[in-house]
Every structure is written in structure tokens, then in C-alpha cells.
Coordinates of C-alpha atoms in Angstrom, one line a residue:
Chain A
X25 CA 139.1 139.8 76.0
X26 CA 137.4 137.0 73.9
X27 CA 137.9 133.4 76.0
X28 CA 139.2 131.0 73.9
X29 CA 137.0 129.2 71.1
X30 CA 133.5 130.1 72.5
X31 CA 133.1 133.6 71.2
X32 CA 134.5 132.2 67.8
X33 CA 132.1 133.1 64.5
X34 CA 131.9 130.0 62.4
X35 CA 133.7 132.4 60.1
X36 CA 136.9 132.9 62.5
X37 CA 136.7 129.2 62.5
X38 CA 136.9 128.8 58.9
X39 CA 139.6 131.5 58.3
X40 CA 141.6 130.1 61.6
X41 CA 141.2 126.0 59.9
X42 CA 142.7 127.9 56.9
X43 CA 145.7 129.5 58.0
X44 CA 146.6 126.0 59.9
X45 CA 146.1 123.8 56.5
X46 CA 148.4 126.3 54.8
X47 CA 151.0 125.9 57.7
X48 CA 151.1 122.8 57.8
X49 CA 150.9 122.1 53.9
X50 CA 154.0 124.7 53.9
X51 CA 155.7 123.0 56.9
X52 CA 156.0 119.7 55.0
X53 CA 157.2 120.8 52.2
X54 CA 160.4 122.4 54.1
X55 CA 160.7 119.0 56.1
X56 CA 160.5 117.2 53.0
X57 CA 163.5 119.1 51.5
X58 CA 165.1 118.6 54.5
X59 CA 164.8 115.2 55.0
X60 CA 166.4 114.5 51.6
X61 CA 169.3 116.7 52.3
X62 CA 170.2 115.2 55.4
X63 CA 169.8 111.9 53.7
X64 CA 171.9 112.5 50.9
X65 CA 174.6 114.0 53.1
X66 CA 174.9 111.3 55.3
X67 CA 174.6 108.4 52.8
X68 CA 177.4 110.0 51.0
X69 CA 179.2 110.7 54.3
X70 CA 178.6 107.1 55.5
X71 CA 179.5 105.5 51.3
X72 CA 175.9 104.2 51.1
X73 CA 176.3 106.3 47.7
X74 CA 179.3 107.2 46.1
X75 CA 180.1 110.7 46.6
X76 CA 181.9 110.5 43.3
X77 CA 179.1 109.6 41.3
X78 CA 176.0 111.6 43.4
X79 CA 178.1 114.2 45.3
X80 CA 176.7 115.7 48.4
X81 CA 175.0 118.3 49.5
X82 CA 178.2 119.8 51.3
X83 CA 180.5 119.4 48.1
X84 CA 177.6 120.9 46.4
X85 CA 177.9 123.9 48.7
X86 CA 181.7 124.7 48.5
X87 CA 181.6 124.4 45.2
X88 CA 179.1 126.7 44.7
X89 CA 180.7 129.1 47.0
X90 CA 184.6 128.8 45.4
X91 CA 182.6 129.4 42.2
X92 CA 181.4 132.5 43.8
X93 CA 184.7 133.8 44.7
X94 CA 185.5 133.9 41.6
X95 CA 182.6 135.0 39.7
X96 CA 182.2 132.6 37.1
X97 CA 179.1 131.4 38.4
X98 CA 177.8 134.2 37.9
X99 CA 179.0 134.6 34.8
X100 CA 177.8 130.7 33.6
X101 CA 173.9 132.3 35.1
X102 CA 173.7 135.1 33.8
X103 CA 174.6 134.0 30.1
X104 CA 171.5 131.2 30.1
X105 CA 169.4 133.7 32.1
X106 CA 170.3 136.1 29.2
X107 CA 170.2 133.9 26.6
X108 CA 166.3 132.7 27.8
X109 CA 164.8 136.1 28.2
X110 CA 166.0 137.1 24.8
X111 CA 164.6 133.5 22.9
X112 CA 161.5 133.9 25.1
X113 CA 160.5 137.6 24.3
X114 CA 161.1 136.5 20.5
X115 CA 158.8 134.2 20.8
X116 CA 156.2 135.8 22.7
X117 CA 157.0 138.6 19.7
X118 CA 156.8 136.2 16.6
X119 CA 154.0 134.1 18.1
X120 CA 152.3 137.4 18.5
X121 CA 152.8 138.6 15.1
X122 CA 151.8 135.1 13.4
X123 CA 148.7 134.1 15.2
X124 CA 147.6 137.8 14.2
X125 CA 148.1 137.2 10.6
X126 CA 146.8 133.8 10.9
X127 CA 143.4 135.3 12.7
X128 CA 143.1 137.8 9.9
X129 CA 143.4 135.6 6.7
X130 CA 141.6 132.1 7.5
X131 CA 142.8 131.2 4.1
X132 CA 146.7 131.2 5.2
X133 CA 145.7 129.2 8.3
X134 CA 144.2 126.6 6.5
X135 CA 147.1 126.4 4.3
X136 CA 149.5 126.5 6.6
X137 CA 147.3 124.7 9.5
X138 CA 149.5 120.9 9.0
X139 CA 153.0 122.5 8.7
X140 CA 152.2 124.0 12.5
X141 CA 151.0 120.5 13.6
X142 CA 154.0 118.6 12.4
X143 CA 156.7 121.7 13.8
X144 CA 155.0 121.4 16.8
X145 CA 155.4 118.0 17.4
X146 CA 158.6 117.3 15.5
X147 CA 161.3 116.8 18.5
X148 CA 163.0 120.1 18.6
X149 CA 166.5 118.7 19.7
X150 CA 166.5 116.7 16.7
X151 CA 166.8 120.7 14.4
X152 CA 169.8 121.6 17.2
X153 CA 172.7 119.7 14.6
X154 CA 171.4 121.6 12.1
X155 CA 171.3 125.0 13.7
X156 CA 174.8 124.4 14.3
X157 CA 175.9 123.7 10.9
X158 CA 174.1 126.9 9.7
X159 CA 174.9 129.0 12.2
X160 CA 177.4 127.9 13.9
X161 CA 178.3 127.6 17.7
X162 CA 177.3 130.5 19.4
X163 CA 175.1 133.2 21.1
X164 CA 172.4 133.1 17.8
X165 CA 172.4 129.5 17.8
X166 CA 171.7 128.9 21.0
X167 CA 168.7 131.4 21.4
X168 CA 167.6 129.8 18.1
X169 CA 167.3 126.8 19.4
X170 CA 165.3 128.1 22.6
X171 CA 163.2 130.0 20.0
X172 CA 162.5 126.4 18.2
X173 CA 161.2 124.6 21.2
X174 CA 158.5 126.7 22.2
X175 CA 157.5 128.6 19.3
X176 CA 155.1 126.2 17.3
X177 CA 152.6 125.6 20.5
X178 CA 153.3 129.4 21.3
X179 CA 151.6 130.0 18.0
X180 CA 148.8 127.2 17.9
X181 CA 147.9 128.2 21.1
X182 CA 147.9 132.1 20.4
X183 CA 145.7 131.3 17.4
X184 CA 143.4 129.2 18.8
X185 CA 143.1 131.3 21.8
X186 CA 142.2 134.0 19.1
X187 CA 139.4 131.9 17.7
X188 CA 137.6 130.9 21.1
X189 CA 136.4 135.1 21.1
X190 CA 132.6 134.9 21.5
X191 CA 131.4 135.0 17.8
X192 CA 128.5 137.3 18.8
X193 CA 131.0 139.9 20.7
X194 CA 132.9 140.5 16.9
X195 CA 129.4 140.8 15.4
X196 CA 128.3 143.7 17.9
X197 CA 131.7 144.9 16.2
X198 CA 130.5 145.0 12.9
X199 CA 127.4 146.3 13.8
X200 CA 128.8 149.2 15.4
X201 CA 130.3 150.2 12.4
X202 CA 133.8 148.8 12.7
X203 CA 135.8 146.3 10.4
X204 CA 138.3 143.5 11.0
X205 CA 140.4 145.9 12.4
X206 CA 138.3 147.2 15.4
X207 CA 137.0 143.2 16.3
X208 CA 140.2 142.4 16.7
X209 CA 141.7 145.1 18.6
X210 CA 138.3 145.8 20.3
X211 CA 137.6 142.1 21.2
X212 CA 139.4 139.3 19.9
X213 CA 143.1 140.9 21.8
X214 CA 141.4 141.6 24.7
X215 CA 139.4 138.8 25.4
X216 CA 142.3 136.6 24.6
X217 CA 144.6 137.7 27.2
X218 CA 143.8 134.8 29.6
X219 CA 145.4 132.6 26.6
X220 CA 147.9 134.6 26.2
X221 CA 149.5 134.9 29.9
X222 CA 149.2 131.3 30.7
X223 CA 150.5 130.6 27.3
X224 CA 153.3 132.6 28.5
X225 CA 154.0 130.9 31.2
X226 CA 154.8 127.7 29.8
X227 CA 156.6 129.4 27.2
X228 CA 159.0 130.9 29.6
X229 CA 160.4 126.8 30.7
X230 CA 160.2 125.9 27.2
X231 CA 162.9 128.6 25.8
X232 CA 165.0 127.2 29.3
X233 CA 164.7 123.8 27.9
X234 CA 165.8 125.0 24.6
X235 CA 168.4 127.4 25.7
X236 CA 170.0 124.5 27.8
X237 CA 169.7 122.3 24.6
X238 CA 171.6 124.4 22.4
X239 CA 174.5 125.3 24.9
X240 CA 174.9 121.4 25.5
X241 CA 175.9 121.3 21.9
X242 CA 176.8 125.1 20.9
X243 CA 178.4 126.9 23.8
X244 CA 181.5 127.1 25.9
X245 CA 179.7 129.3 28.7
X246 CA 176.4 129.1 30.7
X247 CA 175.1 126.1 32.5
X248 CA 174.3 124.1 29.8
X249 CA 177.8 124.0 29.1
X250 CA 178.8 123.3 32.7
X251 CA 176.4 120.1 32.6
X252 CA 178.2 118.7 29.5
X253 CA 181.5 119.7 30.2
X254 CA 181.3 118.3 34.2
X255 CA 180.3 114.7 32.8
X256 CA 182.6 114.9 30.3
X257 CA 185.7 115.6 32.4
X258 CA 184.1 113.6 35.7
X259 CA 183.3 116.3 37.8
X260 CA 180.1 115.5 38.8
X261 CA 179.6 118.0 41.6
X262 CA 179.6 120.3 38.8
X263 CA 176.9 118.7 37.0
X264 CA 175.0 118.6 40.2
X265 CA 175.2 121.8 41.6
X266 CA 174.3 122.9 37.6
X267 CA 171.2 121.3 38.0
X268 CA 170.0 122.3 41.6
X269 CA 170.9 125.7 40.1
X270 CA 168.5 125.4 36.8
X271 CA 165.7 124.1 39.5
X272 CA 166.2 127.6 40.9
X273 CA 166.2 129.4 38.0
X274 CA 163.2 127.5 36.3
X275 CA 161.3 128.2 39.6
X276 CA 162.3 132.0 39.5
X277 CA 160.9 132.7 36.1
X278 CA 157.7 130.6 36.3
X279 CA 157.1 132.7 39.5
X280 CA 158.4 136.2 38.2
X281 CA 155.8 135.2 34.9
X282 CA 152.8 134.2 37.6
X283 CA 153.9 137.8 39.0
X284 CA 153.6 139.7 35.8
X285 CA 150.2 137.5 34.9
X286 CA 148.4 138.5 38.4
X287 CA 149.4 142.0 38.0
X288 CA 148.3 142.1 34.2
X289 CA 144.8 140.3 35.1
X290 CA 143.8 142.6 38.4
X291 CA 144.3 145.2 36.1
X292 CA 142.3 144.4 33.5
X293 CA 140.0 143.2 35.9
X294 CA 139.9 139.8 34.5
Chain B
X15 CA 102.2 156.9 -2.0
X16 CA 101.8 159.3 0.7
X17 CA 102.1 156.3 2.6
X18 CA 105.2 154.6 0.9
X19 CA 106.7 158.3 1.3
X20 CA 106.8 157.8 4.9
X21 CA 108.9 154.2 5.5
X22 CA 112.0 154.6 6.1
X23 CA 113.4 151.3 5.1
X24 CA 111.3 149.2 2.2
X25 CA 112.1 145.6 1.7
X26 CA 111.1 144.1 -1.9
X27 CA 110.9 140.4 -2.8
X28 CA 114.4 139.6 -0.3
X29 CA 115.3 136.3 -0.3
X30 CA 118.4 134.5 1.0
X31 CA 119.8 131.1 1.2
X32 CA 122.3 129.4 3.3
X33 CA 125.0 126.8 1.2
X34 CA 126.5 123.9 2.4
X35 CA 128.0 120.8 0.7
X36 CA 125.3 118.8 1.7
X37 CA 122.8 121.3 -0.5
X38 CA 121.2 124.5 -0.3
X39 CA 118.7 125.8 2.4
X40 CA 116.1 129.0 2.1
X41 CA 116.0 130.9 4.8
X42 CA 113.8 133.5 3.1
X43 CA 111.6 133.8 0.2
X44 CA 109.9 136.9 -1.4
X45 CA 110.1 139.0 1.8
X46 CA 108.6 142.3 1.3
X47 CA 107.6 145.0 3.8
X48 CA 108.1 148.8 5.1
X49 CA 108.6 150.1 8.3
X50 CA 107.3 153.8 8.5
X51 CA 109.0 156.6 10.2
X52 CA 108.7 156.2 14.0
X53 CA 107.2 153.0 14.2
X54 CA 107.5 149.6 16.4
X55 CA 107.1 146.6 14.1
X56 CA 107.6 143.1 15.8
X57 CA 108.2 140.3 13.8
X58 CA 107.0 137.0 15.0
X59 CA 107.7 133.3 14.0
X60 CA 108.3 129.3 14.3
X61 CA 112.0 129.6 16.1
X62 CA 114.7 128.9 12.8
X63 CA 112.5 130.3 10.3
X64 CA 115.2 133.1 9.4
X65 CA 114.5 135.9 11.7
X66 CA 117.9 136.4 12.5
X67 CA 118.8 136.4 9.2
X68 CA 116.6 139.2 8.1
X69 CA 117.9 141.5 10.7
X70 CA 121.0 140.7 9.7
X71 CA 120.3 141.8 5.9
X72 CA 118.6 144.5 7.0
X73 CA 121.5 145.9 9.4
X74 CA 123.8 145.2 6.1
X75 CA 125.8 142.3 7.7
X76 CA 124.1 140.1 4.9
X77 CA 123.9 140.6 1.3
X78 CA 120.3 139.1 0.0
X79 CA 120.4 137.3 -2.4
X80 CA 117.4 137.9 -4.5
X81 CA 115.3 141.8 -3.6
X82 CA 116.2 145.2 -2.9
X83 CA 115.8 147.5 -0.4
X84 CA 114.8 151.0 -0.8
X85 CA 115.3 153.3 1.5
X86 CA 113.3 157.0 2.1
X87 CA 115.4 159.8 3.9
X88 CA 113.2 162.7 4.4
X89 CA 115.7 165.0 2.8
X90 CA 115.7 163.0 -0.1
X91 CA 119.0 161.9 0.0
X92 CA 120.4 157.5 -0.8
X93 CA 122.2 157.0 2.3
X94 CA 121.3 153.9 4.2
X95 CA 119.6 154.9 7.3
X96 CA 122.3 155.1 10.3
X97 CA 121.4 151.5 12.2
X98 CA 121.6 150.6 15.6
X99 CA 121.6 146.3 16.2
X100 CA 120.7 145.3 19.9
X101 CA 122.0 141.7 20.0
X102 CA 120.2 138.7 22.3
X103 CA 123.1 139.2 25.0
X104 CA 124.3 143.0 25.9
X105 CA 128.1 142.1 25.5
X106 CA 129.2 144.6 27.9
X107 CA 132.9 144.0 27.6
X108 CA 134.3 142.8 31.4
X109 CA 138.0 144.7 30.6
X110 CA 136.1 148.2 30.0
X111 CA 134.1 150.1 32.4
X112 CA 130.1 150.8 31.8
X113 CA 131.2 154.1 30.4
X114 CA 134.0 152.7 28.2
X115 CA 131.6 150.4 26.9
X116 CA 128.8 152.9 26.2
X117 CA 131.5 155.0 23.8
X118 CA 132.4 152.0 22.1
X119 CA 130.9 152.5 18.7
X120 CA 131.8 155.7 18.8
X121 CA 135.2 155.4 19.5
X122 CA 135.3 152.7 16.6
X123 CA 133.8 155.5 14.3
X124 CA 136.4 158.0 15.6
X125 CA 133.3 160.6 16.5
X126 CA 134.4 160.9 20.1
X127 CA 133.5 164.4 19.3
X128 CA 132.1 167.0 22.2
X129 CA 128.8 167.2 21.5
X130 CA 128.8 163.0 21.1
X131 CA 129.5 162.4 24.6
X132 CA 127.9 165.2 26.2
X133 CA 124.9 163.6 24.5
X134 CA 126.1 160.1 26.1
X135 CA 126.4 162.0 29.3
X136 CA 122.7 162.8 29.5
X137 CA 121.8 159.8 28.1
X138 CA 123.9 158.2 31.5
X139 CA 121.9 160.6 33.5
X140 CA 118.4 160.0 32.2
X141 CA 119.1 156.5 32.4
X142 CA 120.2 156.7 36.3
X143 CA 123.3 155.3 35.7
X144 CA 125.5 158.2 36.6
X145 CA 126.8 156.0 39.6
X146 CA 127.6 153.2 38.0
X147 CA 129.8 155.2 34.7
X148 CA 133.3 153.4 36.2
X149 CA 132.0 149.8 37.0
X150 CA 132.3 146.6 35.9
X151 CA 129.4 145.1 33.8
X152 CA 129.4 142.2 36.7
X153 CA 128.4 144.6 39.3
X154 CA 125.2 145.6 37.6
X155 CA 121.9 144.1 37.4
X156 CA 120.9 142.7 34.1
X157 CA 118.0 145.4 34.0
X158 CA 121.6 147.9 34.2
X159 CA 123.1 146.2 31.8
X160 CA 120.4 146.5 29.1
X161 CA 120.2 150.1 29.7
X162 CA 124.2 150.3 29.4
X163 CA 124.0 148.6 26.3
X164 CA 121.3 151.0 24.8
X165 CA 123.4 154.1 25.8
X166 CA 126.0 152.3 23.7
X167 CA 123.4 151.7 20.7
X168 CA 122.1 155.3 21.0
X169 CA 124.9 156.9 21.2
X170 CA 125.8 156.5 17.2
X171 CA 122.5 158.3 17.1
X172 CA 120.8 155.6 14.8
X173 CA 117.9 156.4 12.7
X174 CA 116.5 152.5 13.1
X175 CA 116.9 150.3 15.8
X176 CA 117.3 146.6 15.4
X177 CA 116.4 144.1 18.3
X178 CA 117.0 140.5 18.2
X179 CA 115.2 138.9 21.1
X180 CA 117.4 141.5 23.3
X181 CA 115.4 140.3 26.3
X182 CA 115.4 136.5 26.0
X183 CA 118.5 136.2 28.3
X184 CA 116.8 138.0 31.0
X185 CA 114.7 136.1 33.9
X186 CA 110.6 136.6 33.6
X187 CA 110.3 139.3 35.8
X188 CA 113.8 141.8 35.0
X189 CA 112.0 141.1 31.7
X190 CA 108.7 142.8 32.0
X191 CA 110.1 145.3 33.7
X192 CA 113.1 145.9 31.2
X193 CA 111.6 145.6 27.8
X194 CA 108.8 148.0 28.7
X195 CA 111.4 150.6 30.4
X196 CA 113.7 150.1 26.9
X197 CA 110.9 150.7 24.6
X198 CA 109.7 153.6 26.5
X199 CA 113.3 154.9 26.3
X200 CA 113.2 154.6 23.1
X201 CA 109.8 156.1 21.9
X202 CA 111.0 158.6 23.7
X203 CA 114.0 158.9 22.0
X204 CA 111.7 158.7 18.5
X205 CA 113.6 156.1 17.2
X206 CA 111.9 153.6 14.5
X207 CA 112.2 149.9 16.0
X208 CA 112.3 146.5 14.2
X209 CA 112.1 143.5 17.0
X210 CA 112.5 139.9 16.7
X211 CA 111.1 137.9 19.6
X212 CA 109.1 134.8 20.0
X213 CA 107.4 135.6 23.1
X214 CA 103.7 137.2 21.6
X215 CA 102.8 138.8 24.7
X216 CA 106.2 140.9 24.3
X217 CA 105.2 141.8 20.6
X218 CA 101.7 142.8 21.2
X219 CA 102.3 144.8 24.4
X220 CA 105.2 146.6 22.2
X221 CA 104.9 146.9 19.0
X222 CA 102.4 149.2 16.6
X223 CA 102.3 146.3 14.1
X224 CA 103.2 142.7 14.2
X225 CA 104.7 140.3 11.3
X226 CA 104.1 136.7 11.0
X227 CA 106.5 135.2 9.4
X228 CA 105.9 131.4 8.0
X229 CA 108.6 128.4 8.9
X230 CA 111.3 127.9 6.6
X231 CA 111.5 129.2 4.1
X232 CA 110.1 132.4 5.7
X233 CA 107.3 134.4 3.8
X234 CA 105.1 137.4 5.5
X235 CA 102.0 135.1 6.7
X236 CA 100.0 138.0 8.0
X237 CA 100.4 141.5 9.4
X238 CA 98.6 142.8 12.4
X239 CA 98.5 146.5 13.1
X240 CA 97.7 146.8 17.3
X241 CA 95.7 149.3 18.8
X242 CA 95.4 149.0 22.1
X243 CA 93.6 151.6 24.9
X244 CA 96.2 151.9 27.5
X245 CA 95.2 154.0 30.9
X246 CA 99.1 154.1 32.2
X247 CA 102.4 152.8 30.7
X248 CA 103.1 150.5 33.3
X249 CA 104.7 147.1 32.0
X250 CA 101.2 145.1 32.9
X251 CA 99.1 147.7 31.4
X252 CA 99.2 146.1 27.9
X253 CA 98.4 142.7 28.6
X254 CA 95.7 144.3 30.6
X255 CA 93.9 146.2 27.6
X256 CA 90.9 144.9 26.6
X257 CA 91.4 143.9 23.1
X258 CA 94.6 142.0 24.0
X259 CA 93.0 138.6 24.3
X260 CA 91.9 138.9 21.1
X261 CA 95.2 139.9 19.2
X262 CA 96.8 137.0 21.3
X263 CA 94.5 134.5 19.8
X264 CA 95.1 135.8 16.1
X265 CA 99.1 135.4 16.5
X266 CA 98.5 132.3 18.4
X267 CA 96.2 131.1 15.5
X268 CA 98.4 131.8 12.2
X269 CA 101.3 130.9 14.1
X270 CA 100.0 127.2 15.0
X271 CA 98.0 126.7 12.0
X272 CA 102.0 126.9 11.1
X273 CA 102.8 123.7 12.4

């Protein structure tokens, strides 16, 4: 048996003042979470706040279970979780697809180079009125609208991305023999995947944003819907309870992306 | 002509500019040499005068603008000589094993054909680098690297090999050691060799012949044929021949008189 400390490596030391930082780090964020809880609950309980207006985390709570009983939570979830996955593969697809083309024929990039500027930074929610008069309310224009808010930066980024590849590494391309083809499969894909995953991962809380958008004008089902229609009939534990539950979900599939991004980059060996 | 019948590659009169809006630039001017079956030819010169650039138009990567080039297959026949280019860097690619890497061009050519990588096989053997087929580029030395990254030149099975300073990114020392173990590899190989570097020790202790090219625009200044009496093929043993000195001064002298 070691006696305390003495035997220590300066190594055990290091890894031991590790593990406590990361303890404690964790430790205050739970407290933290906590605290505020406990002081919206009482501060509701005691009318510092009005429960009407801010609910409480208790009201929160039953609501979300009587909403269980009956399944429509469920139901309310799994449309905008549905709805995002489908917008955000699109626009993994399209941004995909463009950014290629745009990599292969510099001239179309120039040309079209201003046109992605101003889409990207025109205010997306300001096309949702629109996407309703053309397509009216519904599934399409909903996951339209989650397409529109992250598609533009999907593909400047993509393309970009796509030109950062080491110039020399395409010409040890050609002088292998191969064409456009075979840099860009061989090198400029590869070599952008970094760009690609991180890209991703914004992506995948921009189509939320968008989704969320488009059912606050578009939908009669998911939580979008829930928001608006809670404020609009005064149900504001509704509203709440929405939003704690879009925190959740925005944290699941920024983790669930990180996931798929580790597991994509240890083995490529990146 | 029984010597013209014996260069594989002949440059006549190449020239080559680069355009910008701001006006025109010659890089090269009335460029003309051979490089004879077998041989090591360095070419030597102020840095920016266009070496670069005439690798490049000799690999095919750049069209000249004014010349030709001939070329002389022993069998008499017009195809461009199969070229290998090693680049200044190796580019091993991180997301592909050393092995994966090697079969690159080949795999690019679609000629991942039996006898293609049993011939990459050996060439993993003779090189030592049997062990090392399934790593990573960052787990070998940069002496390992070069070698990798010949394997993957070789392996096409070119006729001339193309160099472009493919040493300058190494330290001193791995350098020494590395550009005499490549060029022996190669000679061994009988491969033809064209290499660019700026470092005249490296040209004289390598090559059969050196070129001096002028500063911009580049013109052949002088040509120095090197015979040097060798007694082993250690890495130090050239720039302990006797006559060395003396071809080091020459270079040193038309390359100064430059500036």
C-alpha cells in the first residue's frame, strides 16, 4: 500500500488535479441549475413573480406529465424532431451537391459568388410569408423554411472549405496522371471533411431555428405551434415548458452531431 | 547524332510567360537542352528565375509558349515519356495509410493490376518499409516519408523522374542522408532524373551534369558535366572528391556573376 501523497508521480498529481477541476467544473454547473429552480419555484410560490406570467417549475412539471398521459407531447416532439432531421439532411444534401459544382466550374462561382452573399445574409424569417403563400401551411413549408435558414452559409462554407485544399496536394494529382475528377475525390473531399462536420454542426440548430419558424406561422402541430398557440390563448406554462423542451432537444442533436463528428474523425484518423 | 539519338526528352527554344493585368512577365526565354537516357541533370539558379516553371512544362502541366519538345523512345515510337514529378513536400495524405498512399497514382490510372503491386510490394521491401505499410504518414520519420513518396512515384513505373527541391523541407542532416539514399534508389532503379535545387553542394554531389540557369528571364548560362572519383557511396563521399572544390567554385562563380 502507497501512503498517501508521498509516493505520488508528478504525473498522478497532474492526472489526480484533473479529475478534481473536472468535478468541480461539473458540480457547479448542476448547483447552478439548481439554484435557479429552486428560485423560480419559490418566487412563484411566495408571488415575487407571477406564476401566471413565468409559471413555475412545478406547473411546468405537471404539465408536462398530463401531456404525457396523453401522448400529445409526444406527438408535438416528434413532428419538429421529424421535421428538422428531414430540412437538415436536405441541406447537408443540396449544400453538398452545390459547393461541388461550384468547386468544379470557378466560372459559375464567380457569377453566382454575390447572389450567395446577399441569401446568406438576407433575414430568413422575412421569405417564411412567402413560403406560405406558395406553398401553403404545411409539412413542405415548414421544412422549407428550415431548409432556407441554414442553407446559404451551409454552401459558402462547403465551398470555401473546398478551396482551403493545399494547392500543391491537387497538383501531385495531376501529376499522377489524374484529372479534376481524381483531385477532388482524391484530395479536395477528403481533406475537407474537418469543414464539413463542424459545418454540420451548426447546420443541425439552424434547420431547428428554421423549423420552429415556419410552424409559428404554418403549422397546427409541433412545438413551434405550441409556443404560438400558448401566448395566444394565455397559457403560458405551455409556452414555457415548449421552450425548456426545445433547450433539450437543441442540446440532443448538437451532442448526437458531436457524436457522429468524433466517430467520423477517429476513423479517418483526422 | 548518335548523341541526340540517345536523350530521351529534347527541349528547343521553350519559352513561357506569366500574364497579369499589371503586364506580362518571362519566366523563360529560348530554353534549350537534352537529357540522355539514364542520366542525372541538376539544374541550378537565382531562386524565382522559372525553375519551377520548367519542370512544370516539362511534366506537361504547362503548355510553353514559344519551343517544342522532342522526344526519343528507343522503339521509335511519339509517346511522351511516362513522367514521374516529386514535389518539394511528400504529401503523404494523413486519411490513407503509407501503403494507400504508395498505390495512389495507380489507383487514379485504374492499373491496380497484379503484377503493379507486387512490384510496389518489393519496392516496400527493398525500401525497409514493410513495417510501416498500415501507418500513418505522422508516425514516420521524414527520411520514411521520402522513401513512401518515391514508392508512390515509382510505382507508375516512370521513364523520367522530375524533382523539385524534394529535399528542401527536410532538416540538414535527414537531408544528406536522404537525398543520397533516393538517388541511389533510383540509379538503381535506372531511371533518368531532372532535379531542381538551389543548394550546389546537392547538385554536384548528385548529378552527372549541372545547368545554370540565368535570373529572370531564365536562359541556360552554362553547363557543367561532373566527374567526380568516388571511393564509396557514402553521402559525404562527394563533397569529399577531390575535384569538388573546384566544380563548387565554377557554379558559385556564374551563379554570382548573376547578381
Amino acid at each position: 500500500m502507497k501512503t498517501k501523497n508521498q509516493e505520488l508521480t508528478a504525473q498522478e498529481k497532474f492526472v489526480r488535479r484533473h479529475k478534481r477541476h473536472r468535478k468541480q467544473i461539473t458540480s457547479c454547473r448542476f448547483l447552478l441549475l439548481v439554484f435557479f429552480l429552486v428560485f423560480w419555484e419559490i418566487s412563484a410560490d411566495t408571488g415575487l413573480i407571477d406564476s401566471f406570467f413565468f409559471s413555475s417549475p412545478s406547473r411546468v412539471v405537471m404539465l408536462f406529465m398530463e401531456m404525457c398521459m396523453d401522448y400529445t407531447i409526444f406527438f408535438h416532439i416528434g413532428i419538429t424532431l421529424w421535421e428538422t432531421v428531414i430540412s437538415f439532411l436536405l441541406v447537408f444534401l443540396i449544400s453538398l451537391l452545390t459547393a461541388t459544382l461550384l468547386w468544379y466550374s470557378s466560372r459559375l462561382s464567380e457569377v453566382l459568388e454575390p447572389y450567395l452573399v446577399i441569401l446568406n445574409s438576407l433575414p430568413k424569417s422575412a421569405l417564411a410569408p412567402l413560403f406560405i403563400v406558395w406553398l401553403g401551411t404545411g409539412t413542405t413549408t415548414i421544412i422549407v423554411a428550415g431548409i432556407s435558414v441554414a442553407l446559404f452559409g451551409s454552401i459558402i462554407s462547403f465551398y470555401s472549405g473546398f478551396k482551403q485544399c493545399d494547392r500543391e496536394k491537387i497538383t501531385l494529382i495531376y501529376t499522377l496522371g489524374g484529372n479534376n475528377r481524381d483531385a477532388f475525390h482524391k484530395v479536395v473531399l477528403p481533406s475537407s471533411i474537418p469543414v464539413l462536420l463542424s459545418t454540420t454542426k451548426v447546420n443541425i440548430g439552424l434547420s431547428l431555428v428554421g423549423v420552429i419558424i415556419g410552424e409559428f406561422l404554418a403549422a397546427r402541430r409541433g412545438l413551434g405551434y405550441l409556443i404560438i398557440y400558448g401566448s395566444q390563448v394565455f397559457q403560458l406554462n405551455l409556452v414555457i415548458t415548449s421552450v425548456i423542451l426545445l433547450c433539450i432537444i437543441a442540446m440532443g442533436l448538437y451532442k448526437g452531431t458531436q457524436l457522429i463528428e468524433r466517430k467520423i474523425k477517429k476513423h479517418m484518423n483526422l | 547524332m548518335t548523341e541526340k539519338v540517345q536523350n530521351i526528352i529534347e527541349l528547343n527554344n521553350i519559352g513561357y510567360s506569366y500574364h497579369s493585368l499589371h503586364g506580362e512577365t518571362t519566366a523563360l526565354k529560348n530554353i534549350s537542352f537534352g537529357v540522355k537516357t539514364g542520366e542525372f541533370l541538376a539544374i541550378v539558379g537565382p531562386s524565382g528565375c522559372g525553375k519551377s516553371t520548367l519542370l512544370s512544362i516539362i511534366a506537361g502541366l504547362l503548355q510553353p509558349e514559344t519551343g517544342t519538345i522532342v522526344v526519343n523512345n528507343p522503339d521509335g515510337s511519339l509517346h511522351y515519356p511516362r513522367i514521374g514529378y516529386m514535389l518539394q513536400h511528400d504529401h503523404l495524405f494523413e486519411w490513407r495509410t503509407i501503403y494507400q498512399n504508395a498505390i495512389l497514382g495507380l489507383e487514379i490510372n485504374h492499373m491496380l493490376t497484379k503484377d503493379r503491386l507486387e512490384h510496389v510490394n518489393r519496392l516496400f521491401h527493398d525500401y525497409d518499409l514493410d513495417k510501416f505499410k498500415d501507418k500513418r504518414p505522422s508516425e514516420l520519420s521524414g527520411g520514411m516519408k521520402q522513401r513512401a513518396a518515391l514508392i508512390r512515384t515509382l510505382a507508375m513505373d516512370p521513364q523520367l523522374l522530375l524533382m523539385d527541391e524534394p529535399f528542401s523541407a527536410l532538416d540538414y542532416q535527414t537531408r544528406l542522408m536522404v537525398s543520397a539514399d533516393i538517388c541511389k534508389l533510383i540509379r538503381a532503379a535506372g531511371k533518368t532524373m531532372i532535379i531542381i535545387t538551389h543548394d550546389l553542394s546537392e547538385a554536384i554531389s548528385l548529378a552527372d551534369r549541372v545547368l545554370i540557369l540565368s535570373g529572370r528571364p531564365a536562359t541556360v548560362k552554362k553547363e557543367l558535366s561532373i566527374h567526380l572519383s568516388l571511393p564509396d557511396d557514402s553521402p559525404l563521399a562527394a563533397r569529399n572528391a577531390p575535384e569538388f572544390p573546384n566544380y563548387f567554385s565554377q557554379l558559385w562563380e556564374e551563379l554570382i556573376s548573376e547578381n
